[in-house]
Amino acid sequence: EVQLVESGGGLVKPGGSLRLSCAASGFTFSNAWMSWVRQAPGKGLEWVGRIKSKTDGGTTDYAAPVKGRFTISRDDSKNTLHLQMNSLKTEDTAVYYCTTEIVAALDVWGQGTTVTVSS
Amino acid sequence: QSALTQPASVSGSPGQSITISCTGTSSDIGGYNYVSWYQQHPGKAPKLMIYEVSNRPSGVSNRFSGSKSGNTASLTISGLQAEDEADYYCSSYTSSSTWVFGGGTKLTVL
């Protein structure tokens, strides 16, 4: 069974940093493109960014609101995806989900981890 | 990249069919056959229901179907059931190599 488990969420002050992780199992993680999606309280879904498999170059793409502040990385030896978030703003407050991109869609989702940016 | 446009809410009675529209531009929906639909129940993670415009993942009921015409995609749910009550989001690949979502549609089963 494909499973994604996020961790690392919490309360952080504006301007601070936080690193989220996503532990993957049940599929060949190294072959998968992976994305992060967030959902602010009471709001819709917002794609954050992706990292391609190393076979496909391992490159990253980001949504405009987080470009230059967030960095996605992967550790294929540990089947783990990371999201490093710097210069956090109150508007980054959201549930953050990691997802696979095995088909041309965001096909499997984790349960999410909550990030709250507040002073 | 602007969000795709969905109606805020739709409703239907059990057994009926409903359709949710999703309008974008030639830089997203109109330019790619990479439209997907997600179902989200309160407090739960989204679930992929349709990918590549009209394909259903294994395990998704055939009551769910998708289509696209020009810059507008649609999700149709036939034989509406109480368990279908949820929020539905469309998404499309874009010319910027990103994904863009619609604002979401709340489906109420009367």
GROMACS .gro file of C-alpha atoms in nm:
model
  229
    1GLU     CA    1   0.000   0.000   0.000
    2VAL     CA    2   0.129   0.342  -0.095
    3GLN     CA    3   0.167   0.557   0.216
    4LEU     CA    4   0.291   0.909   0.280
    5VAL     CA    5   0.339   1.041   0.633
    6GLU     CA    6   0.423   1.408   0.689
    7SER     CA    7   0.589   1.547   1.000
    8GLY     CA    8   0.761   1.860   1.125
    9GLY     CA    9   0.471   2.101   1.145
   10GLY     CA   10   0.429   2.341   1.433
   11LEU     CA   11   0.411   2.701   1.550
   12VAL     CA   12   0.674   2.943   1.421
   13LYS     CA   13   0.713   3.321   1.434
   14PRO     CA   14   0.703   3.534   1.119
   15GLY     CA   15   1.045   3.539   0.958
   16GLY     CA   16   1.131   3.202   1.105
   17SER     CA   17   1.210   2.869   0.942
   18LEU     CA   18   1.066   2.520   0.953
   19ARG     CA   19   1.153   2.193   0.782
   20LEU     CA   20   0.881   1.946   0.691
   21SER     CA   21   0.945   1.582   0.607
   22CYS     CA   22   0.740   1.319   0.427
   23ALA     CA   23   0.819   0.950   0.474
   24ALA     CA   24   0.717   0.738   0.177
   25SER     CA   25   0.651   0.365   0.154
   26GLY     CA   26   0.481   0.111  -0.071
   27PHE     CA   27   0.626   0.231  -0.400
   28THR     CA   28   0.963   0.300  -0.564
   29PHE     CA   29   1.023   0.644  -0.419
   30SER     CA   30   1.335   0.714  -0.624
   31ASN     CA   31   1.135   0.689  -0.948
   32ALA     CA   32   0.856   0.922  -0.836
   33TRP     CA   33   0.805   1.290  -0.890
   34MET     CA   34   0.685   1.439  -0.560
   35SER     CA   35   0.490   1.756  -0.481
   36TRP     CA   36   0.382   1.962  -0.182
   37VAL     CA   37   0.034   2.113  -0.168
   38ARG     CA   38  -0.102   2.337   0.108
   39GLN     CA   39  -0.443   2.442   0.232
   40ALA     CA   40  -0.493   2.751   0.444
   41PRO     CA   41  -0.766   2.730   0.710
   42GLY     CA   42  -1.107   2.731   0.542
   43LYS     CA   43  -0.952   2.785   0.200
   44GLY     CA   44  -0.883   2.583  -0.114
   45LEU     CA   45  -0.583   2.384  -0.229
   46GLU     CA   46  -0.264   2.554  -0.343
   47TRP     CA   47   0.022   2.375  -0.516
   48VAL     CA   48   0.355   2.465  -0.355
   49GLY     CA   49   0.617   2.289  -0.564
   50ARG     CA   50   0.764   1.964  -0.692
   51ILE     CA   51   1.086   1.774  -0.728
   52LYS     CA   52   1.142   1.538  -1.016
   53SER     CA   53   1.312   1.202  -0.986
   54LYS     CA   54   1.689   1.200  -1.023
   55THR     CA   55   1.640   0.999  -1.341
   56ASP     CA   56   1.448   1.295  -1.482
   57GLY     CA   57   1.705   1.545  -1.360
   58GLY     CA   58   1.599   1.595  -0.999
   59THR     CA   59   1.498   1.953  -1.077
   60THR     CA   60   1.246   2.157  -0.881
   61ASP     CA   61   0.957   2.387  -0.970
   62TYR     CA   62   0.784   2.626  -0.732
   63ALA     CA   63   0.470   2.833  -0.714
   64ALA     CA   64   0.529   3.207  -0.732
   65PRO     CA   65   0.430   3.285  -0.367
   66VAL     CA   66   0.704   3.057  -0.227
   67LYS     CA   67   0.979   3.082  -0.488
   68GLY     CA   68   1.306   3.189  -0.328
   69ARG     CA   69   1.182   3.108   0.025
   70PHE     CA   70   1.098   2.738   0.008
   71THR     CA   71   1.328   2.454  -0.103
   72ILE     CA   72   1.221   2.099  -0.184
   73SER     CA   73   1.473   1.818  -0.156
   74ARG     CA   74   1.469   1.440  -0.146
   75ASP     CA   75   1.672   1.163   0.015
   76ASP     CA   76   1.613   0.855  -0.197
   77SER     CA   77   1.823   0.642   0.039
   78LYS     CA   78   1.569   0.712   0.315
   79ASN     CA   79   1.256   0.740   0.097
   80THR     CA   80   1.201   1.086   0.238
   81LEU     CA   81   1.089   1.417   0.092
   82HIS     CA   82   1.167   1.750   0.259
   83LEU     CA   83   1.030   2.103   0.243
   84GLN     CA   84   1.257   2.370   0.389
   85MET     CA   85   1.057   2.684   0.457
   86ASN     CA   86   1.242   3.009   0.530
   87SER     CA   87   1.129   3.368   0.580
   88LEU     CA   88   0.787   3.242   0.681
   89LYS     CA   89   0.488   3.475   0.660
   90THR     CA   90   0.150   3.460   0.834
   91GLU     CA   91  -0.004   3.373   0.497
   92ASP     CA   92   0.201   3.050   0.491
   93THR     CA   93  -0.021   2.916   0.771
   94ALA     CA   94  -0.177   2.600   0.631
   95VAL     CA   95  -0.197   2.223   0.634
   96TYR     CA   96   0.086   2.096   0.414
   97TYR     CA   97   0.038   1.774   0.219
   98CYS     CA   98   0.297   1.575   0.029
   99THR     CA   99   0.176   1.396  -0.281
  100THR     CA  100   0.307   1.166  -0.549
  101GLU     CA  101   0.300   1.252  -0.918
  102ILE     CA  102   0.315   0.900  -1.057
  103VAL     CA  103   0.043   0.958  -1.314
  104ALA     CA  104  -0.009   1.305  -1.461
  105ALA     CA  105  -0.186   1.419  -1.145
  106LEU     CA  106  -0.135   1.439  -0.770
  107ASP     CA  107  -0.232   1.080  -0.712
  108VAL     CA  108  -0.157   0.980  -0.352
  109TRP     CA  109  -0.174   1.222  -0.059
  110GLY     CA  110  -0.045   1.211   0.295
  111GLN     CA  111  -0.261   1.308   0.593
  112GLY     CA  112  -0.098   1.651   0.618
  113THR     CA  113   0.095   1.844   0.880
  114THR     CA  114  -0.012   2.180   1.020
  115VAL     CA  115   0.209   2.487   1.004
  116THR     CA  116   0.107   2.798   1.198
  117VAL     CA  117   0.298   3.122   1.148
  118SER     CA  118   0.210   3.365   1.422
  119SER     CA  119   0.377   3.600   1.667
  120GLN     CA  120  -0.097   3.185  -1.249
  121SER     CA  121  -0.460   3.257  -1.161
  122ALA     CA  122  -0.677   2.992  -1.004
  123LEU     CA  123  -0.921   2.801  -1.220
  124THR     CA  124  -1.286   2.905  -1.187
  125GLN     CA  125  -1.538   2.669  -1.027
  126PRO     CA  126  -1.888   2.734  -0.892
  127ALA     CA  127  -1.882   2.778  -0.516
  128SER     CA  128  -2.159   2.526  -0.461
  129VAL     CA  129  -2.382   2.275  -0.634
  130SER     CA  130  -2.652   2.050  -0.501
  131GLY     CA  131  -2.860   1.753  -0.605
  132SER     CA  132  -3.091   1.487  -0.472
  133PRO     CA  133  -2.995   1.123  -0.428
  134GLY     CA  134  -3.001   0.941  -0.761
  135GLN     CA  135  -2.970   1.256  -0.967
  136SER     CA  136  -2.670   1.368  -1.173
  137ILE     CA  137  -2.473   1.686  -1.122
  138THR     CA  138  -2.197   1.853  -1.319
  139ILE     CA  139  -1.923   2.080  -1.186
  140SER     CA  140  -1.749   2.308  -1.433
  141CYS     CA  141  -1.391   2.431  -1.420
  142THR     CA  142  -1.279   2.714  -1.645
  143GLY     CA  143  -0.921   2.808  -1.721
  144THR     CA  144  -0.723   2.943  -2.012
  145SER     CA  145  -0.524   2.824  -2.311
  146SER     CA  146  -0.218   2.819  -2.082
  147ASP     CA  147  -0.363   2.548  -1.862
  148ILE     CA  148  -0.684   2.354  -1.933
  149GLY     CA  149  -0.696   2.447  -2.300
  150GLY     CA  150  -0.333   2.359  -2.361
  151TYR     CA  151  -0.299   2.021  -2.191
  152ASN     CA  152  -0.498   1.704  -2.134
  153TYR     CA  153  -0.373   1.700  -1.776
  154VAL     CA  154  -0.690   1.796  -1.592
  155SER     CA  155  -0.761   1.619  -1.266
  156TRP     CA  156  -1.036   1.625  -1.004
  157TYR     CA  157  -1.009   1.574  -0.629
  158GLN     CA  158  -1.267   1.495  -0.361
  159GLN     CA  159  -1.215   1.619  -0.007
  160HIS     CA  160  -1.431   1.533   0.290
  161PRO     CA  161  -1.412   1.761   0.597
  162GLY     CA  162  -1.091   1.714   0.791
  163LYS     CA  163  -0.954   1.462   0.541
  164ALA     CA  164  -0.685   1.469   0.275
  165PRO     CA  165  -0.794   1.515  -0.086
  166LYS     CA  166  -0.845   1.204  -0.299
  167LEU     CA  167  -0.778   1.180  -0.672
  168MET     CA  168  -1.101   1.098  -0.858
  169ILE     CA  169  -1.019   1.176  -1.223
  170TYR     CA  170  -0.688   1.228  -1.404
  171GLU     CA  171  -0.593   1.317  -1.762
  172VAL     CA  172  -0.939   1.466  -1.816
  173SER     CA  173  -1.140   1.145  -1.805
  174ASN     CA  174  -0.944   0.858  -1.651
  175ARG     CA  175  -1.049   0.704  -1.321
  176PRO     CA  176  -0.791   0.561  -1.079
  177SER     CA  177  -0.847   0.207  -0.965
  178GLY     CA  178  -1.117   0.192  -0.699
  179VAL     CA  179  -1.302   0.509  -0.799
  180SER     CA  180  -1.667   0.451  -0.882
  181ASN     CA  181  -1.770   0.472  -1.248
  182ARG     CA  182  -2.038   0.715  -1.136
  183PHE     CA  183  -1.764   0.976  -1.164
  184SER     CA  184  -1.670   1.095  -1.513
  185GLY     CA  185  -1.473   1.383  -1.661
  186SER     CA  186  -1.461   1.571  -1.987
  187LYS     CA  187  -1.310   1.881  -2.145
  188SER     CA  188  -1.403   2.126  -2.416
  189GLY     CA  189  -1.171   2.411  -2.499
  190ASN     CA  190  -1.071   2.591  -2.180
  191THR     CA  191  -1.342   2.430  -1.966
  192ALA     CA  192  -1.337   2.092  -1.794
  193SER     CA  193  -1.630   1.921  -1.624
  194LEU     CA  194  -1.685   1.658  -1.358
  195THR     CA  195  -2.012   1.467  -1.367
  196ILE     CA  196  -2.138   1.255  -1.080
  197SER     CA  197  -2.429   1.031  -1.168
  198GLY     CA  198  -2.655   0.840  -0.930
  199LEU     CA  199  -2.575   1.086  -0.652
  200GLN     CA  200  -2.523   0.928  -0.309
  201ALA     CA  201  -2.504   1.080   0.038
  202GLU     CA  202  -2.135   0.987   0.062
  203ASP     CA  203  -2.060   1.206  -0.239
  204GLU     CA  204  -2.122   1.517  -0.029
  205ALA     CA  205  -1.779   1.681  -0.016
  206ASP     CA  206  -1.565   1.957  -0.163
  207TYR     CA  207  -1.440   1.902  -0.517
  208TYR     CA  208  -1.135   2.066  -0.671
  209CYS     CA  209  -1.021   2.068  -1.032
  210SER     CA  210  -0.657   2.106  -1.127
  211SER     CA  211  -0.459   2.151  -1.445
  212TYR     CA  212  -0.098   2.140  -1.554
  213THR     CA  213   0.019   2.479  -1.680
  214SER     CA  214   0.261   2.623  -1.934
  215SER     CA  215   0.485   2.719  -1.638
  216SER     CA  216   0.528   2.350  -1.547
  217THR     CA  217   0.318   2.402  -1.235
  218TRP     CA  218  -0.020   2.277  -1.119
  219VAL     CA  219  -0.306   2.519  -1.065
  220PHE     CA  220  -0.623   2.443  -0.869
  221GLY     CA  221  -0.976   2.571  -0.887
  222GLY     CA  222  -1.126   2.744  -0.586
  223GLY     CA  223  -1.332   2.438  -0.496
  224THR     CA  224  -1.700   2.346  -0.517
  225LYS     CA  225  -1.907   2.234  -0.221
  226LEU     CA  226  -2.144   1.955  -0.322
  227THR     CA  227  -2.454   1.918  -0.108
  228VAL     CA  228  -2.669   1.606  -0.140
  229LEU     CA  229  -3.019   1.715  -0.048
   0.00000   0.00000   0.00000
